[in-house]
Amino acid sequence: MQLSEVGEFGLIHRLSAIIGGRGGDPSGVFLGLGDDAAGFQPPENRHLVATADMLVEEIHFRRSWLSSRALGWKALAVNLSDVAAMGGEPHFALVCIAVDSPTSVEYVEGIYAGMQSLAERFGVRIAGGDTVRSRAGLTLSITVVGSVEPERLATRAGARPGDLLVVTGTLGDSAAGCMALLAGPRAAEKVPPSVLEAHRLPQPRIAEARAAVATGAVTALMDISDGLAGDLHHICEESGVGAELDAGAIPLSEACRDAAARLRLDPLQLALTGGEDYELLLAVSPERVDEVRAAITEATGTRTSVVGQIQPAGCQLLLPNGTRVPLSGAGYQHFPSE
Amino acid sequence: MQLSEVGEFGLIHRLSAIIGGRGGDPSGVFLGLGDDAAGFQPPENRHLVATADMLVEEIHFRRSWLSSRALGWKALAVNLSDVAAMGGEPHFALVCIAVDSPTSVEYVEGIYAGMQSLAERFGVRIAGGDTVRSRAGLTLSITVVGSVEPERLATRAGARPGDLLVVTGTLGDSAAGCMALLAGPRAAEKVPPSVLEAHRLPQPRIAEARAAVATGAVTALMDISDGLAGDLHHICEESGVGAELDAGAIPLSEACRDAAARLRLDPLQLALTGGEDYELLLAVSPERVDEVRAAITEATGTRTSVVGQIQPAGCQLLLPNGTRVPLSGAGYQHFPSE
């Protein structure tokens, strides 16, 4: 069905049916679609955290790479991951979407269905936004507002020399999936499906982050979206410290190793610079690291790994042969400088 | 200067210098750029209101029509206007921008300078967002979060039969400016500059709305962004009522009449269906309308006009000759239905 067959307000009506209309729910949103702005009752005694990300067709995704549902899921997931990275709980999302005319109503509905399925899993309400026309391609811009107890708020700025660096899950899977998709459909068929799923349907680590910050022992926290090396540099810069990563300790899945071998890529490089993992990177004082790791695993079953240590200055990578090399922060950049 | 000369993080650094970096200020934002999400301490005993709008080049604006500063101003203003329409005070904004490579760094900086000048006027903090690449054209998506005392929250849903309809300012100026720009540079030179300014630099009516809702007498409120006729239909639909507009009472500026005459357009039609006025439309019980109008004018100097009345059902326009015609809700629609 063409967008012109339903019109803007017809489209909004159809999308409202997917994400729910006016009225209250446990998210705290008491006024959703249908007014100039959404109404939200913030939880008592909490800070709010707010984050926004934009996904542009052919820059961040290709329609041939993922279903409309996966696109909606992923667009929301990257924002939920940013709320997790502050130690927070997400409450509501505002979704802006620019759509070109050849896109079908069903495709747009698929995006919202994918967002809604992830939103329901985390008690998040899609509370508003904007649906507009684009001249070419699809652009999605999502804002998520969440909250966090002030004493649990985690930033990038608190890491101290001696803190151990912990990551959740495995790294590089999403980048391996992305590289397989870039190499074409035949390459994508030959890699383990889990690396494609890691790229298409990232899992925001909200429960993991909540369990970690509840210990009170996390000194810095962020999500790994630009690759471990680049994101570690962000923590170092904001905290005014350096770090050493232990290459042999970086968790790589069998699927990532297998895909990397087929694609003739280095799985460690994928983990360091590939991006889009949406796992957590934590700094924790060494005497409490077991407690934090146990809290994450008991709450969620998610594995954790100690991958390095904060040091006073400088960033380096400890290779398995015992040599140390400087660790560049080069992750993914828009407008890469020359 | 090209975007590639500064890179993504270089651009973010330059923009941070315009909008301010980490650290607290009176807006309640205690953590701005530099982390996964912005941190915000919400005011006590208030509801939050949150709104997002997307502006797409060649759909919502043309670069040749306005300066980069005006573009930034306007993109933020339309969101502040939505916070005003809930009776709220704005606190912070998240700005997502997709930029194509030919755009200069200076142009992007101009957008942020324009946003910042409006933000400062209303005590709003630009607290985060996303800067990404686009393949063609510029897309801006802005979210604003504000707050409102629960008893002052104004929606579209409370209008009752008998309520009088009040608007602020004059209507149609922005549409006249837009039509002049559409007609080309020579036409734009001949219309009064104020209609071009109305289109380029809309003034969000925050102080006007705050004064009005403080009376406790406003039953419904919205901002006029799609034209008076279309927006009145939104109030009628959400409130389950109808309305009669008095064509002779709709406030038209001399500049709008003059521009319309030059463009051979009907100024009343511009006011009814033109859009982008960002004036307020209020429903108020008849016995308190003088009080509400006085409150607005005393607080801000802004004129108000009574333009009609809520009725149980049906929407019509009372013409100066005393006849009544059905009032269509046709304002601007993306994806107009066939």
PDB file of N, CA, C and O in Angstrom, chain B residues 305-329:
ATOM      1  N   SER B 305      -7.029  37.592  20.074  1.00  0.00           N
ATOM      2  CA  SER B 305      -8.307  37.824  19.398  1.00  0.00           C
ATOM      3  C   SER B 305      -9.237  36.654  19.686  1.00  0.00           C
ATOM      4  O   SER B 305      -8.794  35.500  19.714  1.00  0.00           O
ATOM      5  N   VAL B 306     -10.497  36.950  19.897  1.00  0.00           N
ATOM      6  CA  VAL B 306     -11.513  35.897  19.988  1.00  0.00           C
ATOM      7  C   VAL B 306     -11.981  35.611  18.571  1.00  0.00           C
ATOM      8  O   VAL B 306     -12.458  36.525  17.869  1.00  0.00           O
ATOM      9  N   VAL B 307     -11.812  34.370  18.132  1.00  0.00           N
ATOM     10  CA  VAL B 307     -12.079  34.061  16.718  1.00  0.00           C
ATOM     11  C   VAL B 307     -13.220  33.079  16.519  1.00  0.00           C
ATOM     12  O   VAL B 307     -13.540  32.728  15.378  1.00  0.00           O
ATOM     13  N   GLY B 308     -13.866  32.648  17.591  1.00  0.00           N
ATOM     14  CA  GLY B 308     -14.970  31.712  17.398  1.00  0.00           C
ATOM     15  C   GLY B 308     -15.357  31.064  18.701  1.00  0.00           C
ATOM     16  O   GLY B 308     -14.960  31.512  19.778  1.00  0.00           O
ATOM     17  N   GLN B 309     -16.147  30.023  18.582  1.00  0.00           N
ATOM     18  CA  GLN B 309     -16.713  29.387  19.774  1.00  0.00           C
ATOM     19  C   GLN B 309     -16.824  27.880  19.538  1.00  0.00           C
ATOM     20  O   GLN B 309     -17.117  27.424  18.424  1.00  0.00           O
ATOM     21  N   ILE B 310     -16.604  27.138  20.600  1.00  0.00           N
ATOM     22  CA  ILE B 310     -16.814  25.684  20.553  1.00  0.00           C
ATOM     23  C   ILE B 310     -18.322  25.410  20.563  1.00  0.00           C
ATOM     24  O   ILE B 310     -19.071  26.065  21.293  1.00  0.00           O
ATOM     25  N   GLN B 311     -18.738  24.462  19.731  1.00  0.00           N
ATOM     26  CA  GLN B 311     -20.146  24.040  19.728  1.00  0.00           C
ATOM     27  C   GLN B 311     -20.189  22.521  19.848  1.00  0.00           C
ATOM     28  O   GLN B 311     -19.163  21.853  19.767  1.00  0.00           O
ATOM     29  N   PRO B 312     -21.399  21.973  20.082  1.00  0.00           N
ATOM     30  CA  PRO B 312     -21.440  20.526  20.355  1.00  0.00           C
ATOM     31  C   PRO B 312     -20.864  19.673  19.225  1.00  0.00           C
ATOM     32  O   PRO B 312     -20.189  18.692  19.492  1.00  0.00           O
ATOM     33  N   ALA B 313     -21.139  20.050  17.979  1.00  0.00           N
ATOM     34  CA  ALA B 313     -20.655  19.207  16.874  1.00  0.00           C
ATOM     35  C   ALA B 313     -20.578  20.029  15.601  1.00  0.00           C
ATOM     36  O   ALA B 313     -21.179  21.107  15.507  1.00  0.00           O
ATOM     37  N   GLY B 314     -19.832  19.563  14.624  1.00  0.00           N
ATOM     38  CA  GLY B 314     -19.744  20.225  13.325  1.00  0.00           C
ATOM     39  C   GLY B 314     -18.773  21.383  13.351  1.00  0.00           C
ATOM     40  O   GLY B 314     -18.597  22.035  14.369  1.00  0.00           O
ATOM     41  N   CYS B 315     -18.125  21.622  12.218  1.00  0.00           N
ATOM     42  CA  CYS B 315     -17.202  22.757  12.118  1.00  0.00           C
ATOM     43  C   CYS B 315     -17.632  23.647  10.968  1.00  0.00           C
ATOM     44  O   CYS B 315     -17.811  23.170   9.837  1.00  0.00           O
ATOM     45  N   GLN B 316     -17.806  24.920  11.237  1.00  0.00           N
ATOM     46  CA  GLN B 316     -18.208  25.826  10.169  1.00  0.00           C
ATOM     47  C   GLN B 316     -17.519  27.167  10.300  1.00  0.00           C
ATOM     48  O   GLN B 316     -16.979  27.505  11.351  1.00  0.00           O
ATOM     49  N   LEU B 317     -17.566  27.893   9.179  1.00  0.00           N
ATOM     50  CA  LEU B 317     -16.957  29.219   9.098  1.00  0.00           C
ATOM     51  C   LEU B 317     -18.061  30.228   8.852  1.00  0.00           C
ATOM     52  O   LEU B 317     -18.836  30.095   7.896  1.00  0.00           O
ATOM     53  N   LEU B 318     -18.152  31.226   9.730  1.00  0.00           N
ATOM     54  CA  LEU B 318     -19.125  32.310   9.572  1.00  0.00           C
ATOM     55  C   LEU B 318     -18.482  33.395   8.717  1.00  0.00           C
ATOM     56  O   LEU B 318     -17.494  34.007   9.131  1.00  0.00           O
ATOM     57  N   LEU B 319     -19.028  33.613   7.520  1.00  0.00           N
ATOM     58  CA  LEU B 319     -18.445  34.605   6.613  1.00  0.00           C
ATOM     59  C   LEU B 319     -18.955  36.000   6.966  1.00  0.00           C
ATOM     60  O   LEU B 319     -20.009  36.149   7.601  1.00  0.00           O
ATOM     61  N   PRO B 320     -18.222  37.049   6.550  1.00  0.00           N
ATOM     62  CA  PRO B 320     -18.635  38.423   6.880  1.00  0.00           C
ATOM     63  C   PRO B 320     -20.041  38.755   6.400  1.00  0.00           C
ATOM     64  O   PRO B 320     -20.713  39.604   6.974  1.00  0.00           O
ATOM     65  N   ASN B 321     -20.505  38.081   5.343  1.00  0.00           N
ATOM     66  CA  ASN B 321     -21.853  38.380   4.848  1.00  0.00           C
ATOM     67  C   ASN B 321     -22.935  37.637   5.623  1.00  0.00           C
ATOM     68  O   ASN B 321     -24.109  37.679   5.257  1.00  0.00           O
ATOM     69  N   GLY B 322     -22.552  36.939   6.671  1.00  0.00           N
ATOM     70  CA  GLY B 322     -23.539  36.289   7.533  1.00  0.00           C
ATOM     71  C   GLY B 322     -23.848  34.850   7.171  1.00  0.00           C
ATOM     72  O   GLY B 322     -24.550  34.159   7.918  1.00  0.00           O
ATOM     73  N   THR B 323     -23.342  34.366   6.039  1.00  0.00           N
ATOM     74  CA  THR B 323     -23.586  32.967   5.684  1.00  0.00           C
ATOM     75  C   THR B 323     -22.561  32.072   6.378  1.00  0.00           C
ATOM     76  O   THR B 323     -21.477  32.503   6.755  1.00  0.00           O
ATOM     77  N   ARG B 324     -22.958  30.823   6.555  1.00  0.00           N
ATOM     78  CA  ARG B 324     -22.079  29.835   7.180  1.00  0.00           C
ATOM     79  C   ARG B 324     -21.723  28.762   6.155  1.00  0.00           C
ATOM     80  O   ARG B 324     -22.599  28.272   5.443  1.00  0.00           O
ATOM     81  N   VAL B 325     -20.427  28.422   6.089  1.00  0.00           N
ATOM     82  CA  VAL B 325     -19.989  27.362   5.167  1.00  0.00           C
ATOM     83  C   VAL B 325     -19.249  26.303   5.987  1.00  0.00           C
ATOM     84  O   VAL B 325     -18.663  26.608   7.032  1.00  0.00           O
ATOM     85  N   PRO B 326     -19.295  25.055   5.532  1.00  0.00           N
ATOM     86  CA  PRO B 326     -18.556  24.021   6.262  1.00  0.00           C
ATOM     87  C   PRO B 326     -17.073  24.362   6.269  1.00  0.00           C
ATOM     88  O   PRO B 326     -16.549  24.860   5.267  1.00  0.00           O
ATOM     89  N   LEU B 327     -16.431  24.095   7.386  1.00  0.00           N
ATOM     90  CA  LEU B 327     -14.995  24.386   7.520  1.00  0.00           C
ATOM     91  C   LEU B 327     -14.227  23.079   7.379  1.00  0.00           C
ATOM     92  O   LEU B 327     -14.326  22.195   8.230  1.00  0.00           O
ATOM     93  N   SER B 328     -13.473  22.974   6.310  1.00  0.00           N
ATOM     94  CA  SER B 328     -12.656  21.778   6.116  1.00  0.00           C
ATOM     95  C   SER B 328     -11.417  21.855   6.994  1.00  0.00           C
ATOM     96  O   SER B 328     -10.939  22.927   7.323  1.00  0.00           O
ATOM     97  N   GLY B 329     -10.913  20.700   7.364  1.00  0.00           N
ATOM     98  CA  GLY B 329      -9.719  20.682   8.207  1.00  0.00           C
ATOM     99  C   GLY B 329      -8.443  20.591   7.415  1.00  0.00           C
ATOM    100  O   GLY B 329      -7.385  20.321   7.969  1.00  0.00           O
TER     101      GLY B 329
END
